[in-house]
Amino acid sequence: MDPLPRRRARRWPIVLACVLLLLVMAVAVADRLAAAYAERTMASEIKKEGFPTTPDVTIKGVPFLTQVVSRDFHDVRLKAKNIAEGPLNITRLDARARDVHVDSGFRSGTLGSVDGSAFVSFADLAKAGGEPAMELKAAGPGKVQANVDLGVTEGTATASVTKEGGNIRVKALSVEDFPLEDLGDTLDFTVPVSGLPMGLAFQSLTVGKDGVSLAITGRNVKFTDQ
């Protein structure tokens, strides 16, 4: 009769391990469900700060529930698409917020710092500059190139793309086949970048293969339940 109780006794560690595993899994699922709820709620409120559609919000850090207790989050990612910025359309915005503090309902709070980029396609840049038919392409660091047709003649022009105050400045530098002065205002325009969502500021720009990336920042950015 002794072997049977011993076998049962040996099963207890296995049963206990299974119970603990199930508890860990339940806590992990609850943690992710809570994070998903917080992300949706926070995104809905942040949308009211100048986003045309609800941005994608991802709260980093595991476990999430320990962050809820303090309502402080060290790493929050924001993504949004097709943001109308005056005459300019921002194709996509990617930002990282640090030191985020929210209220108990995740409906208002402060983003301690925000850093990221706003991408503008060449097509949207040309359209905002009043040249919707002009096809721009990268021509090296801080430069773009375009074929220009003046009716009686045409050629390939190169222009610089720089930050000038709070604007994107596109200015022709050279042109093949005819004098630069014949271009007039073609490939010479300024696009304002102001009123970005949440009061974010445009700091610098780089010209890439498919468009222009704007470095954006913000400090102590608030969002509220309006």
Coordinates of C-alpha atoms in Angstrom, one line a residue:
M1 CA 0.0 0.0 0.0
D2 CA 3.0 2.4 0.4
P3 CA 3.9 3.0 -3.3
L4 CA 0.5 4.7 -4.1
P5 CA 0.8 7.5 -1.5
R6 CA 4.4 8.1 -2.6
R7 CA 3.3 8.5 -6.3
R8 CA 0.6 11.0 -5.2
A9 CA 3.1 12.9 -3.1
R10 CA 5.4 13.1 -6.1
R11 CA 2.6 14.7 -8.1
W12 CA 2.3 17.7 -5.8
P13 CA 5.3 19.6 -7.2
I14 CA 4.0 19.1 -10.7
V15 CA 0.5 20.3 -9.8
L16 CA 2.0 23.3 -7.9
A17 CA 4.2 24.2 -10.9
C18 CA 1.2 24.0 -13.3
V19 CA -0.8 26.3 -11.0
L20 CA 2.0 28.8 -10.7
L21 CA 2.4 28.7 -14.5
L22 CA -1.3 29.4 -15.0
L23 CA -1.2 32.3 -12.5
V24 CA 1.8 33.8 -14.3
M25 CA 0.0 33.5 -17.7
A26 CA -3.2 35.1 -16.2
V27 CA -1.2 38.0 -14.8
A28 CA 0.6 38.4 -18.2
V29 CA -2.7 38.4 -20.1
A30 CA -4.2 40.9 -17.6
D31 CA -1.1 43.1 -18.0
R32 CA -1.4 43.2 -21.7
L33 CA -5.2 43.8 -21.6
A34 CA -4.6 46.7 -19.2
A35 CA -1.9 48.1 -21.5
A36 CA -4.2 47.9 -24.6
Y37 CA -7.0 49.7 -22.7
A38 CA -4.6 52.5 -21.6
E39 CA -3.1 52.9 -25.1
R40 CA -6.6 53.2 -26.7
T41 CA -7.8 55.7 -24.1
M42 CA -4.6 57.8 -24.3
A43 CA -4.6 57.8 -28.1
S44 CA -8.2 59.0 -28.1
E45 CA -7.4 62.0 -25.9
I46 CA -4.1 62.8 -27.7
K47 CA -6.1 62.9 -31.0
K48 CA -7.8 66.1 -29.7
E49 CA -4.5 67.9 -29.6
G50 CA -4.3 68.4 -33.4
F51 CA -4.3 65.0 -35.0
P52 CA -6.9 64.4 -37.8
T53 CA -7.3 60.8 -36.9
T54 CA -6.5 58.8 -33.8
P55 CA -2.8 58.1 -33.6
D56 CA -1.3 54.7 -32.8
V57 CA 0.0 54.7 -29.2
T58 CA 2.2 52.0 -27.8
I59 CA 3.3 52.0 -24.2
K60 CA 6.6 50.2 -23.7
G61 CA 7.8 48.5 -20.6
V62 CA 6.9 45.2 -18.8
P63 CA 5.2 44.7 -16.5
F64 CA 2.6 47.4 -17.3
L65 CA 0.6 47.1 -14.1
T66 CA 3.5 48.4 -12.0
Q67 CA 3.6 51.5 -14.1
V68 CA -0.1 52.0 -13.6
V69 CA 0.4 52.3 -9.8
S70 CA 2.7 55.4 -10.2
R71 CA 0.9 56.5 -13.5
D72 CA 4.4 57.3 -14.8
F73 CA 5.6 55.8 -18.1
H74 CA 9.1 56.1 -19.4
D75 CA 8.6 55.2 -23.0
V76 CA 5.5 55.9 -25.1
R77 CA 5.5 55.7 -28.9
L78 CA 3.2 57.7 -31.2
K79 CA 2.5 57.1 -34.9
A80 CA 0.1 59.0 -37.2
K81 CA -0.4 59.4 -40.9
N82 CA -1.6 62.1 -43.3
I83 CA -1.6 65.2 -41.0
A84 CA -2.7 68.4 -42.7
E85 CA -0.2 71.2 -41.7
G86 CA -1.6 74.2 -43.5
P87 CA -0.9 73.7 -47.2
L88 CA 1.5 70.8 -46.3
N89 CA 0.5 67.2 -45.9
I90 CA 2.7 65.2 -43.5
T91 CA 2.8 61.7 -44.8
R92 CA 3.6 60.1 -41.4
L93 CA 4.8 61.1 -38.0
D94 CA 6.8 58.9 -35.7
A95 CA 7.6 60.1 -32.2
R96 CA 8.9 58.9 -28.8
A97 CA 7.6 60.4 -25.6
R98 CA 9.5 60.0 -22.3
D99 CA 8.6 60.7 -18.7
V100 CA 4.8 60.6 -19.4
H101 CA 2.6 61.2 -16.4
V102 CA -1.2 60.7 -16.7
D103 CA -4.3 60.9 -14.5
S104 CA -6.0 57.8 -13.2
G105 CA -8.3 57.6 -16.2
F106 CA -5.5 58.1 -18.8
R107 CA -7.5 61.0 -20.2
S108 CA -5.1 63.8 -19.5
G109 CA -1.4 64.1 -18.7
T110 CA 2.0 65.5 -19.6
L111 CA 4.6 64.2 -22.0
G112 CA 7.9 65.2 -20.4
S113 CA 9.8 65.2 -23.7
V114 CA 8.9 64.2 -27.3
D115 CA 11.4 63.6 -30.1
G116 CA 10.7 62.2 -33.5
S117 CA 10.3 62.8 -37.2
A118 CA 7.7 64.0 -39.6
F119 CA 8.1 62.7 -43.2
V120 CA 6.9 64.8 -46.2
S121 CA 6.9 63.2 -49.6
F122 CA 8.4 65.0 -52.6
A123 CA 5.0 65.1 -54.2
D124 CA 3.4 66.8 -51.2
L125 CA 6.3 69.2 -50.9
A126 CA 5.9 70.3 -54.5
K127 CA 2.1 70.6 -54.1
A128 CA 2.5 72.8 -51.0
G129 CA 4.9 75.0 -52.9
G130 CA 2.5 75.6 -55.7
E131 CA 4.1 73.3 -58.1
P132 CA 1.8 70.2 -58.1
A133 CA 3.0 68.9 -61.5
M134 CA 6.7 69.1 -60.7
E135 CA 8.4 65.8 -60.0
L136 CA 11.2 66.2 -57.4
K137 CA 13.9 63.7 -56.6
A138 CA 16.8 63.6 -54.3
A139 CA 20.0 65.1 -55.6
G140 CA 22.4 64.6 -52.7
P141 CA 22.5 66.0 -49.1
G142 CA 20.0 68.9 -48.8
K143 CA 19.3 69.0 -52.5
V144 CA 16.5 68.0 -54.9
Q145 CA 16.4 67.9 -58.7
A146 CA 13.5 68.5 -61.2
N147 CA 12.9 68.7 -64.9
V148 CA 11.4 72.1 -65.6
D149 CA 9.6 73.1 -68.8
L150 CA 9.3 76.8 -69.5
G151 CA 7.3 76.3 -72.7
V152 CA 10.0 77.5 -75.1
T153 CA 12.7 75.4 -73.5
E154 CA 13.3 72.9 -70.8
G155 CA 16.1 71.6 -68.6
T156 CA 17.1 69.9 -65.3
A157 CA 17.3 72.2 -62.3
T158 CA 18.9 71.5 -58.9
A159 CA 17.7 73.3 -55.7
S160 CA 18.6 73.4 -52.1
V161 CA 16.1 72.4 -49.4
T162 CA 16.8 74.0 -46.0
K163 CA 15.1 75.1 -42.8
E164 CA 14.5 78.8 -42.8
G165 CA 12.9 79.9 -39.5
G166 CA 9.8 77.7 -39.2
N167 CA 9.6 77.0 -42.9
I168 CA 10.9 74.6 -45.5
R169 CA 12.8 76.7 -48.1
V170 CA 13.3 75.4 -51.6
K171 CA 15.6 77.5 -53.8
A172 CA 17.0 76.8 -57.3
L173 CA 20.8 76.7 -57.4
S174 CA 21.6 75.7 -61.0
V175 CA 20.0 74.6 -64.2
E176 CA 21.2 72.9 -67.3
D177 CA 20.5 74.1 -70.9
F178 CA 19.5 77.7 -70.1
P179 CA 20.4 80.5 -67.7
L180 CA 19.3 80.2 -64.0
E181 CA 17.6 83.6 -64.1
D182 CA 15.2 82.3 -66.7
L183 CA 13.6 80.0 -64.1
G184 CA 12.0 83.0 -62.3
D185 CA 10.0 81.7 -59.4
T186 CA 9.9 78.1 -60.6
L187 CA 11.6 75.9 -58.1
D188 CA 11.8 78.8 -55.6
F189 CA 9.2 78.6 -52.8
T190 CA 8.7 78.6 -49.1
V191 CA 6.4 76.2 -47.2
P192 CA 5.4 77.1 -43.6
V193 CA 5.5 74.4 -40.9
S194 CA 3.7 75.7 -37.9
G195 CA 0.8 74.5 -35.7
L196 CA 2.1 70.9 -35.6
P197 CA 0.0 68.6 -33.4
M198 CA 0.5 69.1 -29.6
G199 CA 2.6 72.2 -30.2
L200 CA 5.5 70.1 -31.5
A201 CA 8.3 72.2 -33.0
F202 CA 10.2 71.6 -36.3
Q203 CA 14.0 71.7 -35.6
S204 CA 15.9 70.5 -38.7
L205 CA 15.4 68.6 -41.9
T206 CA 17.2 66.0 -44.1
V207 CA 16.5 65.1 -47.7
G208 CA 16.1 61.4 -48.3
K209 CA 15.4 59.1 -51.2
D210 CA 11.6 59.7 -51.3
G211 CA 11.1 63.0 -49.5
V212 CA 12.1 65.2 -46.6
S213 CA 12.3 64.2 -42.9
L214 CA 11.7 66.9 -40.3
A215 CA 13.1 66.5 -36.9
I216 CA 10.4 67.4 -34.4
T217 CA 10.6 68.0 -30.6
G218 CA 8.5 69.1 -27.7
R219 CA 8.9 69.6 -23.9
N220 CA 6.2 69.3 -21.2
V221 CA 3.5 68.6 -23.8
K222 CA 0.1 68.4 -22.3
F223 CA -3.0 66.6 -23.4
T224 CA -6.4 67.0 -21.7
D225 CA -9.9 65.6 -21.7
Q226 CA -11.7 68.4 -23.5

